[in-house]
CSV table of C-alpha atoms in Angstrom, one decimal:
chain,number,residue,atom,x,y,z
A,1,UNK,CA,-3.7,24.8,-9.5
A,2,UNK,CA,-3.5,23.3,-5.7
A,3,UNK,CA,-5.1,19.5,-4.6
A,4,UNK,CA,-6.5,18.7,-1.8
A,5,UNK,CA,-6.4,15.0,-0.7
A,6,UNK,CA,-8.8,13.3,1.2
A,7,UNK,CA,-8.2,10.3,3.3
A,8,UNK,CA,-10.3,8.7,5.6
A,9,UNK,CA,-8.0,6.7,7.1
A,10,UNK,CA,-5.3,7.8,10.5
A,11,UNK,CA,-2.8,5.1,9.0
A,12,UNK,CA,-0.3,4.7,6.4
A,13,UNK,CA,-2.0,1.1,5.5
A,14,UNK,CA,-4.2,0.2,2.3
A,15,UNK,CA,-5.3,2.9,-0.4
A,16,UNK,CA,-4.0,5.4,2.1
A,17,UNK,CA,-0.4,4.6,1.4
A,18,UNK,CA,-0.6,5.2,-2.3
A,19,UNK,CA,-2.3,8.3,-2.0
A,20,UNK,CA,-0.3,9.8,1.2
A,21,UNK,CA,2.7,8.9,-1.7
A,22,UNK,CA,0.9,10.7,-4.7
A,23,UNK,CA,1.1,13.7,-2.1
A,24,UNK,CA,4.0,13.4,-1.2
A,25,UNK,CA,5.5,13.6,-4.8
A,26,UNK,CA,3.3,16.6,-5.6
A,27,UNK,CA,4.4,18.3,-2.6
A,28,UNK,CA,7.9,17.9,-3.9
A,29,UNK,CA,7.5,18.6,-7.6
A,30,UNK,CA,5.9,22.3,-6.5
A,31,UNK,CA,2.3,21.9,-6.6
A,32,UNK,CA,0.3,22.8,-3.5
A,33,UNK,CA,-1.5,20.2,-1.9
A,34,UNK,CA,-3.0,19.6,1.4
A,35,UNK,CA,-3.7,16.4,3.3
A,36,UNK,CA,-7.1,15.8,5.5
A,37,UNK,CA,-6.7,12.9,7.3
A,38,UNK,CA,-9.3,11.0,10.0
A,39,UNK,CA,-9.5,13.0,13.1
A,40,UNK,CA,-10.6,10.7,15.3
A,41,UNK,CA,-8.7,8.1,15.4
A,42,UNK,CA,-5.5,7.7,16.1
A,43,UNK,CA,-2.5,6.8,13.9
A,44,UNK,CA,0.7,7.5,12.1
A,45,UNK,CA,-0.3,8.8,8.9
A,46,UNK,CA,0.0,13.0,9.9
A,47,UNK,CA,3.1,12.2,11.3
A,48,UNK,CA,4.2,10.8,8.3
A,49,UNK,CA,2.9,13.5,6.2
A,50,UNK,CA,4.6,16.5,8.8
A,51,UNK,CA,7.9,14.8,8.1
A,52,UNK,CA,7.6,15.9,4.4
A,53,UNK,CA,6.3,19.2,5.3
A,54,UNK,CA,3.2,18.8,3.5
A,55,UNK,CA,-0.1,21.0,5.1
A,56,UNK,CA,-3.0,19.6,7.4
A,57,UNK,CA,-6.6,20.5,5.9
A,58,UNK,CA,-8.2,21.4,9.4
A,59,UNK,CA,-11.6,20.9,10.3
A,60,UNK,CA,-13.1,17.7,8.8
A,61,UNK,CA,-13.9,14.4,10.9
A,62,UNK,CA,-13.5,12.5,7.8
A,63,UNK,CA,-13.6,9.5,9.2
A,64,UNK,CA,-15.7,6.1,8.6
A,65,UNK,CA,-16.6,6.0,12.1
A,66,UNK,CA,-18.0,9.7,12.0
A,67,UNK,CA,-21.8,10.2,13.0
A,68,UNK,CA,-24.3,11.8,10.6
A,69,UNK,CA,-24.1,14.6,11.7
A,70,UNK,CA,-20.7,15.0,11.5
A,71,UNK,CA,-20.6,13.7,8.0
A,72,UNK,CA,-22.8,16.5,7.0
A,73,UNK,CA,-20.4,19.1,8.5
A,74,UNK,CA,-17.5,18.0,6.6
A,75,UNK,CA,-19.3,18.5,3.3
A,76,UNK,CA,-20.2,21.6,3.9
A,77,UNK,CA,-16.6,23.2,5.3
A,78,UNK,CA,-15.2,21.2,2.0
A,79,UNK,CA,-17.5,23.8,0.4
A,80,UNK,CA,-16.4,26.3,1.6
A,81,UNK,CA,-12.8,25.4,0.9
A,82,UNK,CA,-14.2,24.9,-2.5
A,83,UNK,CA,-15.2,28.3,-2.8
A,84,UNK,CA,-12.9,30.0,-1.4
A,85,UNK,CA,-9.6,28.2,-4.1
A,86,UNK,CA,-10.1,29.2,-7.8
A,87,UNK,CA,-8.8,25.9,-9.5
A,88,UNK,CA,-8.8,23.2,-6.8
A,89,UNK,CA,-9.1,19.7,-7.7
A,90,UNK,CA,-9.8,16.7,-5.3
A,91,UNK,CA,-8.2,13.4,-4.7
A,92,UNK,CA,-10.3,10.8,-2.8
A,93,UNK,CA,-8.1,7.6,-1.2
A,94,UNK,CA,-11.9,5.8,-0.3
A,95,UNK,CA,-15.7,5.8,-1.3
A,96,UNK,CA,-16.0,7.8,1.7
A,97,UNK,CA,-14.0,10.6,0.3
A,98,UNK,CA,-15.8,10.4,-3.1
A,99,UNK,CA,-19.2,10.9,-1.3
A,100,UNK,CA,-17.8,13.7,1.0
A,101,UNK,CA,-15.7,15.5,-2.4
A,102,UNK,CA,-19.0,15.2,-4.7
A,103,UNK,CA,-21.9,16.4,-2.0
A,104,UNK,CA,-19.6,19.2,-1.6
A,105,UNK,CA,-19.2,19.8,-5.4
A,106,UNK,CA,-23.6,20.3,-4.8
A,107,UNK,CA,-23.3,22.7,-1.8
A,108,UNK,CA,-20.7,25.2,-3.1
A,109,UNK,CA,-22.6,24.7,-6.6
A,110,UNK,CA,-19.0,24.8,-8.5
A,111,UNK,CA,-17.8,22.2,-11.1
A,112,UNK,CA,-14.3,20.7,-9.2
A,113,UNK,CA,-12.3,17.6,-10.7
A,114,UNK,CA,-12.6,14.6,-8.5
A,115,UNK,CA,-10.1,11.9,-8.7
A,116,UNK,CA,-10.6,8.7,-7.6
A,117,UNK,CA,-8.7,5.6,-7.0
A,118,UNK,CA,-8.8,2.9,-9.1
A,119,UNK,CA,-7.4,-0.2,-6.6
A,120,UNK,CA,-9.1,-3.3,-7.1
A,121,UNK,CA,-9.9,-5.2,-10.3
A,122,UNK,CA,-12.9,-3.7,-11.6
A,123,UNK,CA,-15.0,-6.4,-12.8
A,124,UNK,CA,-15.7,-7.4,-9.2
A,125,UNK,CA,-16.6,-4.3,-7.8
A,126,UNK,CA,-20.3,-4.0,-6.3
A,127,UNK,CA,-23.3,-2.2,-8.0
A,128,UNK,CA,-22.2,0.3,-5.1
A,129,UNK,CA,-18.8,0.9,-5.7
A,130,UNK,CA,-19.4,1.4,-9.7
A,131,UNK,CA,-21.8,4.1,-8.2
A,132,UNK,CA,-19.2,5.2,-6.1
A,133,UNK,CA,-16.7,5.9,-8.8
A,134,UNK,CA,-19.1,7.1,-11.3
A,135,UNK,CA,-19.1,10.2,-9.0
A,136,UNK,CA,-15.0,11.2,-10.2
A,137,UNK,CA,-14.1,12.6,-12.9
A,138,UNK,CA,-11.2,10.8,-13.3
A,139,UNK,CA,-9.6,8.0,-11.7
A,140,UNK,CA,-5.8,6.6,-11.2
A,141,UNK,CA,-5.3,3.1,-11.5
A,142,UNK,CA,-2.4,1.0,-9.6
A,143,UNK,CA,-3.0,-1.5,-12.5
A,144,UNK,CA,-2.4,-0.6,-16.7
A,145,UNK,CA,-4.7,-3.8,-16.8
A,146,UNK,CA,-7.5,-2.3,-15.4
A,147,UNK,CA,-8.3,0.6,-17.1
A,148,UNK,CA,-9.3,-0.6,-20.6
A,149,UNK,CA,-12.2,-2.5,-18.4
A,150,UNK,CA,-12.7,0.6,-16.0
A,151,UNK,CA,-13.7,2.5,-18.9
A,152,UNK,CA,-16.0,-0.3,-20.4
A,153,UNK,CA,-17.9,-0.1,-17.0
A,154,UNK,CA,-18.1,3.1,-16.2
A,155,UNK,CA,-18.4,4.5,-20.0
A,156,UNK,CA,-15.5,6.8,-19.6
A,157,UNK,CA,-13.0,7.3,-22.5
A,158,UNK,CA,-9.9,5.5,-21.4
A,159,UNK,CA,-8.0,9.6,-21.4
A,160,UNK,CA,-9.7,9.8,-17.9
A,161,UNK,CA,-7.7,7.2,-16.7
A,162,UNK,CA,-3.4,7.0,-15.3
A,163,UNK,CA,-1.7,4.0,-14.4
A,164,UNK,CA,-0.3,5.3,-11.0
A,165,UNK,CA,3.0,3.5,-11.0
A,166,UNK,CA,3.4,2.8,-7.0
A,167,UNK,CA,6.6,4.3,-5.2
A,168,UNK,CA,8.9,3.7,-2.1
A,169,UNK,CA,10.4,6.0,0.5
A,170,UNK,CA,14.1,5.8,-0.4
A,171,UNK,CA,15.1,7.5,2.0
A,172,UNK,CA,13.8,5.0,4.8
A,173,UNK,CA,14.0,1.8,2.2
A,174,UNK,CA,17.2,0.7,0.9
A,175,UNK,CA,19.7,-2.2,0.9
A,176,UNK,CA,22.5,-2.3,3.1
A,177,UNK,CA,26.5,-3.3,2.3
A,178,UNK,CA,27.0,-6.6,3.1
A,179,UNK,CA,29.0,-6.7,6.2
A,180,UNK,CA,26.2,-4.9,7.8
A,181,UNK,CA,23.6,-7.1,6.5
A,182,UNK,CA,25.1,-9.6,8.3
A,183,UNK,CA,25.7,-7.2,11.2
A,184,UNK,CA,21.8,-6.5,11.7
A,185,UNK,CA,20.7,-9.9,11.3
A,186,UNK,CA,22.9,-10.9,14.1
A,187,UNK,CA,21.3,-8.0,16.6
A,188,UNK,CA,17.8,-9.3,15.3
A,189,UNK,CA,19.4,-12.7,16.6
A,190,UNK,CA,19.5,-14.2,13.5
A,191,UNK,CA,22.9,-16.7,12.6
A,192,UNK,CA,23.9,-16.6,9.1
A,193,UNK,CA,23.1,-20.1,8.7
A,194,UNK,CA,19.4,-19.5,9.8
A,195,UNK,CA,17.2,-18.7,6.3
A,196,UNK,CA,14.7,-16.1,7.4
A,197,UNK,CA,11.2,-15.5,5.4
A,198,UNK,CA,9.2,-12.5,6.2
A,199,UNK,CA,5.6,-11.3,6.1
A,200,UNK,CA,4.3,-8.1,6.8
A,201,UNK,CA,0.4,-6.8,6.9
A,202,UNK,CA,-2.8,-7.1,9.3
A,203,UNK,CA,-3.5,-10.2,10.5
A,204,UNK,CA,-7.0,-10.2,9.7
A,205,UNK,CA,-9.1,-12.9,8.1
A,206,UNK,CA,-8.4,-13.4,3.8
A,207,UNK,CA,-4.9,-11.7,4.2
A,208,UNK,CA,-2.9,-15.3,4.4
A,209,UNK,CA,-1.0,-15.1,7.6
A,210,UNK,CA,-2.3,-18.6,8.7
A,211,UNK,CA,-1.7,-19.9,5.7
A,212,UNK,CA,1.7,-18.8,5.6
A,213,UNK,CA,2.1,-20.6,8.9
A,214,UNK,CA,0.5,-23.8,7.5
A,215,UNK,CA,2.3,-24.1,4.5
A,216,UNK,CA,5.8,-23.4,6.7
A,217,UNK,CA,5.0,-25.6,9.3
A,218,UNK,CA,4.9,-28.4,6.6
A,219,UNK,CA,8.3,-28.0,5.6
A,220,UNK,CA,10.0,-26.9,8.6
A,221,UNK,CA,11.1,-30.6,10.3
A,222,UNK,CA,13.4,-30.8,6.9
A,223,UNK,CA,14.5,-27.4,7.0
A,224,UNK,CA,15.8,-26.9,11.1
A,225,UNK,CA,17.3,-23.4,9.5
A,226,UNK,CA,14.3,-22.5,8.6
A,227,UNK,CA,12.8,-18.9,10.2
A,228,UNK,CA,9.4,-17.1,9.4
A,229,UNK,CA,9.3,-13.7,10.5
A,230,UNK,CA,5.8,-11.9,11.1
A,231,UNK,CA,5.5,-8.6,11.4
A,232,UNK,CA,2.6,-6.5,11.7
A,233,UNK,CA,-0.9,-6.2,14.3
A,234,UNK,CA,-4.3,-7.0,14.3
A,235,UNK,CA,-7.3,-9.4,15.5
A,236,UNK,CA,-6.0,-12.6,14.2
A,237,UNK,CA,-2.5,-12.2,15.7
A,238,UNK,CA,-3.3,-14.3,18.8
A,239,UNK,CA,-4.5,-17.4,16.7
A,240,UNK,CA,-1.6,-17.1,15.0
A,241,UNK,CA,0.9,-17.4,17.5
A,242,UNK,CA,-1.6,-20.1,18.7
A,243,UNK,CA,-1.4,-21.9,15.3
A,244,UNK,CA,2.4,-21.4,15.4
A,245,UNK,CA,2.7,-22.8,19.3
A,246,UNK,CA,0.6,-25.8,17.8
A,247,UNK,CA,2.3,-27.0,15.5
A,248,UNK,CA,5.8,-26.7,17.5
A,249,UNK,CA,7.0,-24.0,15.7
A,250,UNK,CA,7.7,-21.0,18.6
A,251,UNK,CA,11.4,-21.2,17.9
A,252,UNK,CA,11.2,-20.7,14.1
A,253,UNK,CA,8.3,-18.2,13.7
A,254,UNK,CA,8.8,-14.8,15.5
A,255,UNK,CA,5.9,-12.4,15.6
A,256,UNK,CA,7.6,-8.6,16.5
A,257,UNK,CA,4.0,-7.2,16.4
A,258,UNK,CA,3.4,-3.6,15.2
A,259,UNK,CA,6.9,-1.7,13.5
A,260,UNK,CA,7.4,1.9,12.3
A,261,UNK,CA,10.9,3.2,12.6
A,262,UNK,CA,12.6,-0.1,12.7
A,263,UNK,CA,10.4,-1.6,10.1
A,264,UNK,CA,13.2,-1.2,7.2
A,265,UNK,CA,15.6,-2.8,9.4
A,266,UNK,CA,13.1,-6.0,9.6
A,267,UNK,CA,12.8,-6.2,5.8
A,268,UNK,CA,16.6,-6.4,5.7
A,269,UNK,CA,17.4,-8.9,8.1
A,270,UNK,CA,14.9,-11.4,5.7
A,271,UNK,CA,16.4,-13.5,2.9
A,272,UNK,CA,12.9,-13.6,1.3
A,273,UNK,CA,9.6,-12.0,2.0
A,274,UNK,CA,6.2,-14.1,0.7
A,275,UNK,CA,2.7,-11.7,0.2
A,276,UNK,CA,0.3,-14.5,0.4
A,277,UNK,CA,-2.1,-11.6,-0.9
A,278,UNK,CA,-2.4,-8.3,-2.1
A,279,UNK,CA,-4.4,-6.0,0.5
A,280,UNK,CA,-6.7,-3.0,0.5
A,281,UNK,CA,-4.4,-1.0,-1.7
A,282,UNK,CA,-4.0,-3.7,-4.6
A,283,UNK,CA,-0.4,-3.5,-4.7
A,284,UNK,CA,1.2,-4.9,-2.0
A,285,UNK,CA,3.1,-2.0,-0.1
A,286,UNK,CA,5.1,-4.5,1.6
A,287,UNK,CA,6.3,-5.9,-1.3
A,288,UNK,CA,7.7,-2.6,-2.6
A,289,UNK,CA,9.1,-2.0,0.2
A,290,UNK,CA,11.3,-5.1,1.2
A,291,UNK,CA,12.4,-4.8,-2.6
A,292,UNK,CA,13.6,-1.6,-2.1
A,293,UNK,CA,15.6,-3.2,0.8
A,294,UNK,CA,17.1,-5.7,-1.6
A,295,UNK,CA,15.0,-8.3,-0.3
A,296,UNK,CA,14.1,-11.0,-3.0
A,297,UNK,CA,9.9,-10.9,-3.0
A,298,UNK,CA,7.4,-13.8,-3.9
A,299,UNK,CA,3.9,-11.9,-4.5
A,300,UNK,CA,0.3,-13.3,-6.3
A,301,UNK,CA,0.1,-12.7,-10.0
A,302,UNK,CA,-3.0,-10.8,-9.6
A,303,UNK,CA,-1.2,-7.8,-8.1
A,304,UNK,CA,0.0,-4.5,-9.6
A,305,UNK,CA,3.4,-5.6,-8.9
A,306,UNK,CA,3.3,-7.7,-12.2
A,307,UNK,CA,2.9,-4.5,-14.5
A,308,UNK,CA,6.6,-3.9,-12.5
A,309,UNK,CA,8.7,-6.7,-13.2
A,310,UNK,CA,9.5,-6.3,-17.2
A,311,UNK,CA,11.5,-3.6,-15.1
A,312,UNK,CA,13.3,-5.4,-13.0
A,313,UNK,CA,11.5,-4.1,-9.7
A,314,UNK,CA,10.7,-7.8,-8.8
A,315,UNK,CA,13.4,-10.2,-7.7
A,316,UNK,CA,11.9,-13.7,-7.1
A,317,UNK,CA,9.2,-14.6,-8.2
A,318,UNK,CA,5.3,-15.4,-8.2
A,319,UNK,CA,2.8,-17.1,-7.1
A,320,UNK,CA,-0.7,-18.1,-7.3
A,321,UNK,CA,-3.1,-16.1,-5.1
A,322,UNK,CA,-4.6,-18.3,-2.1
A,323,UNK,CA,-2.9,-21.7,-3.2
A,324,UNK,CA,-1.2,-23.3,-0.5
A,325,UNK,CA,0.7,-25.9,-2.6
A,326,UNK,CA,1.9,-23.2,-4.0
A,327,UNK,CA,3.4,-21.5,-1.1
A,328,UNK,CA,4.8,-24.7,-0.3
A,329,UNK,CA,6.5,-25.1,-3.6
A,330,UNK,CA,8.2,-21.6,-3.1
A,331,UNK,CA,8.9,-22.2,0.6
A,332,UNK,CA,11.1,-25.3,-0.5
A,333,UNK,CA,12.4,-23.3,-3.3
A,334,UNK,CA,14.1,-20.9,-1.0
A,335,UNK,CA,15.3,-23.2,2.0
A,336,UNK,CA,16.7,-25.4,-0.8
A,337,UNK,CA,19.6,-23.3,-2.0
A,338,UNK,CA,23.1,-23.7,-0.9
A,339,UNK,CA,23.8,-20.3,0.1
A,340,UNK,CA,24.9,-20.1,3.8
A,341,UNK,CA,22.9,-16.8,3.7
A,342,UNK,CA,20.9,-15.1,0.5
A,343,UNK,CA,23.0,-11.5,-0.2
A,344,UNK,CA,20.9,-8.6,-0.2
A,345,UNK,CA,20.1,-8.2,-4.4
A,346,UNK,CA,19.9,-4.9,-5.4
A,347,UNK,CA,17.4,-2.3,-4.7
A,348,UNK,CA,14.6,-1.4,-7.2
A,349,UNK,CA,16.2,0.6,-9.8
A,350,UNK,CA,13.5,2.6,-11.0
A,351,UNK,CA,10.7,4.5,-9.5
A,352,UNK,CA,7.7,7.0,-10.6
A,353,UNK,CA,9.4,9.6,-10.0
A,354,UNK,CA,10.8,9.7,-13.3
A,355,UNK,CA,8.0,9.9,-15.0
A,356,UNK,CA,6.1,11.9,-12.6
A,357,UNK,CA,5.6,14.7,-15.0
A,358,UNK,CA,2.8,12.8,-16.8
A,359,UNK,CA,0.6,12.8,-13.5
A,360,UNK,CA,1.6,16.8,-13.3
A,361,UNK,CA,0.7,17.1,-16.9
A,362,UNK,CA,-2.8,15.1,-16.6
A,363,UNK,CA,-3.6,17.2,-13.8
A,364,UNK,CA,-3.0,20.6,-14.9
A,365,UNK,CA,-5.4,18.9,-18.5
A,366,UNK,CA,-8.1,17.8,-16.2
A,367,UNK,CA,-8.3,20.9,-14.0
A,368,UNK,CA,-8.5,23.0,-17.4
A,369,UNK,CA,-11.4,21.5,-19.3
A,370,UNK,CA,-13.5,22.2,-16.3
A,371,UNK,CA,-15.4,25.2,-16.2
């Protein structure tokens, strides 16, 4: 059996992330699997895939900015790839992948799994999108709590679906020893007095970055300590630093724009990270990940992240999705303790991983009842 993913995206960000991990972990439990990522933009998801050692699929655009044309073209060299690999089974990050995977299912004429990803709630997705996913023939969910509704819509036995349990790099994301906790937050110019809260995603409307800075800026003249650190890109960034230089906060919020390399080391410098709300991927990558650093996490109850704290993967708390008051109520929960400086908690204690075996084992199922 070998899989071949398909991700229209050039960035580790949203639905990408989940999947690019699901690689990953096949690529290191022995199955063969290939990535093809968007060509035509640029961005650091290959990179991030070459550092594992997993295989480029050449040849496909697959991208959401690709021209008909060129749509048409990757469907049929995903036929021929289809042809050519005796049991092959697809993985599609987007509805963009599902359309390419299943109008090349029609070209090469050959019954091939598709797997699709499960990563919103499904009673609010579109008359489109339940088309969209009626195409797979199975689909992995980041939430338990959506499949028993999944499978009412789409009339699909519930067997079709896996909870995807949602993992972290541990080799990039992990807590650091006290002393140099307090070491890095002093080259990131951070005083162990100061209280630093993080956020990290796109600035882009309905993601809660002004919000964040709203609901800070209403308790920062009691809190002088007080930081907010901001990390990440995109088309809202300026009125954010606008709304920030507005309210008189340019001392307390910091905005350090785009991270890669040195993104671990911004989780760890933070007492506390808040995810105002979940994104594209319907976990909350960010979340994960500053947990993994040891970072206490406030994130919305609607997120996948609640089906991981009865094991201990969430230290803090949560919140309600979109409500301001309550941001404000966990804002003044954290600047109100009397800790000089929050220690790092420990890291997550348990990942996928162990119980990777089950998505192996659904696989190698699903790739043998088809003819």
């Amino acid at each position: 059996m070998k899989g071949l993913v398909l991700i229209s995206s050039p960035t580790l960000t949203g639905v990408a992330a989940p999947v690019a991990g699901l690689a990953r972990r096949l690529h290191q439990n022995g199955l063969p699997v290939e990535v093809a990522t968007d060509s035509l933009r640029r961005g650091d998801l290959r990179n991030h895939l070459n550092s594992f050692g997993i295989p480029i699929f050449h040849g496909m655009t697959l991208s959401t900015v690709a021209r008909p044309d060129q749509y048409v073209q990757d469907a049929f060299r995903l036929a021929r790839k289809i042809r050519q690999e005796k049991r092959l089974f697809l993985l599609a990050a987007t509805s963009n992948d599902v359309w390419s995977a299943w109008a090349a299912t029609k070209i090469a004429r050959r019954s091939v799994p598709i797997l699709g990803m499960l990563s919103r709630d499904p009673k609010n997705l579109s008359s489109s999108q339940r088309a969209t996913l009626r195409r797979c023939t199975a689909w992995l969910s980041v939430r338990k709590a959506w499949i028993a509704p999944a499978s009412e819509i789409l009339c699909t036995p519930p067997e079709r679906f896996l909870f995807l349990s949602p993992d972290v790099d541990k080799n990039r994301f992990y807590p650091l020893p006290r002393r140099e906790h307090l070491s890095l937050r002093d080259r990131w110019g951070f005083s162990p007095k100061e209280r630093v809260i993080g956020f990290v995603g796109r600035f882009k409307p309905g993601r809660g970055a002004k919000r964040l800075i709203r609901a800070f800026a209403r308790i920062a003249p009691a809190f002088p300590s007080a930081r907010l650190l901001m990390v990440g890109f995109g088309e809202d960034l300026p009125l954010c630093r606008w709304l920030a230089a507005r309210h008189g906060l340019s001392r307390q919020v910091h905005f350090t724009g785009f991270l890669s390399d040195s993104l671990p080391d911004a989780y760890r410098v933070m007492d506390a990270l808040v995810l105002p709300v979940v994104g594209n991927d319907g976990i909350g990558r960010a979340a994960l990940e500053a947990r993994a650093c040891g970072v206490s996490v406030w994130a919305p109850t609607e997120s996948a992240l609640k089906d991981l704290s009865e094991n201990g993967m969430i230290s803090g708390g949560f919140l309600n999705d979109g409500d301001p008051e309550d941001l404000h109520r966990v804002f003044t929960e954290i600047f109100s303790r009397d800790e000089a400086s929050l220690p790092p908690v420990a890291g997550m204690p348990v990942f996928v991983g162990e119980e990777f075996p089950t998505v192996i084992d659904f696989l190698r199922n699903l790739a043998a009842n088809i003819p």
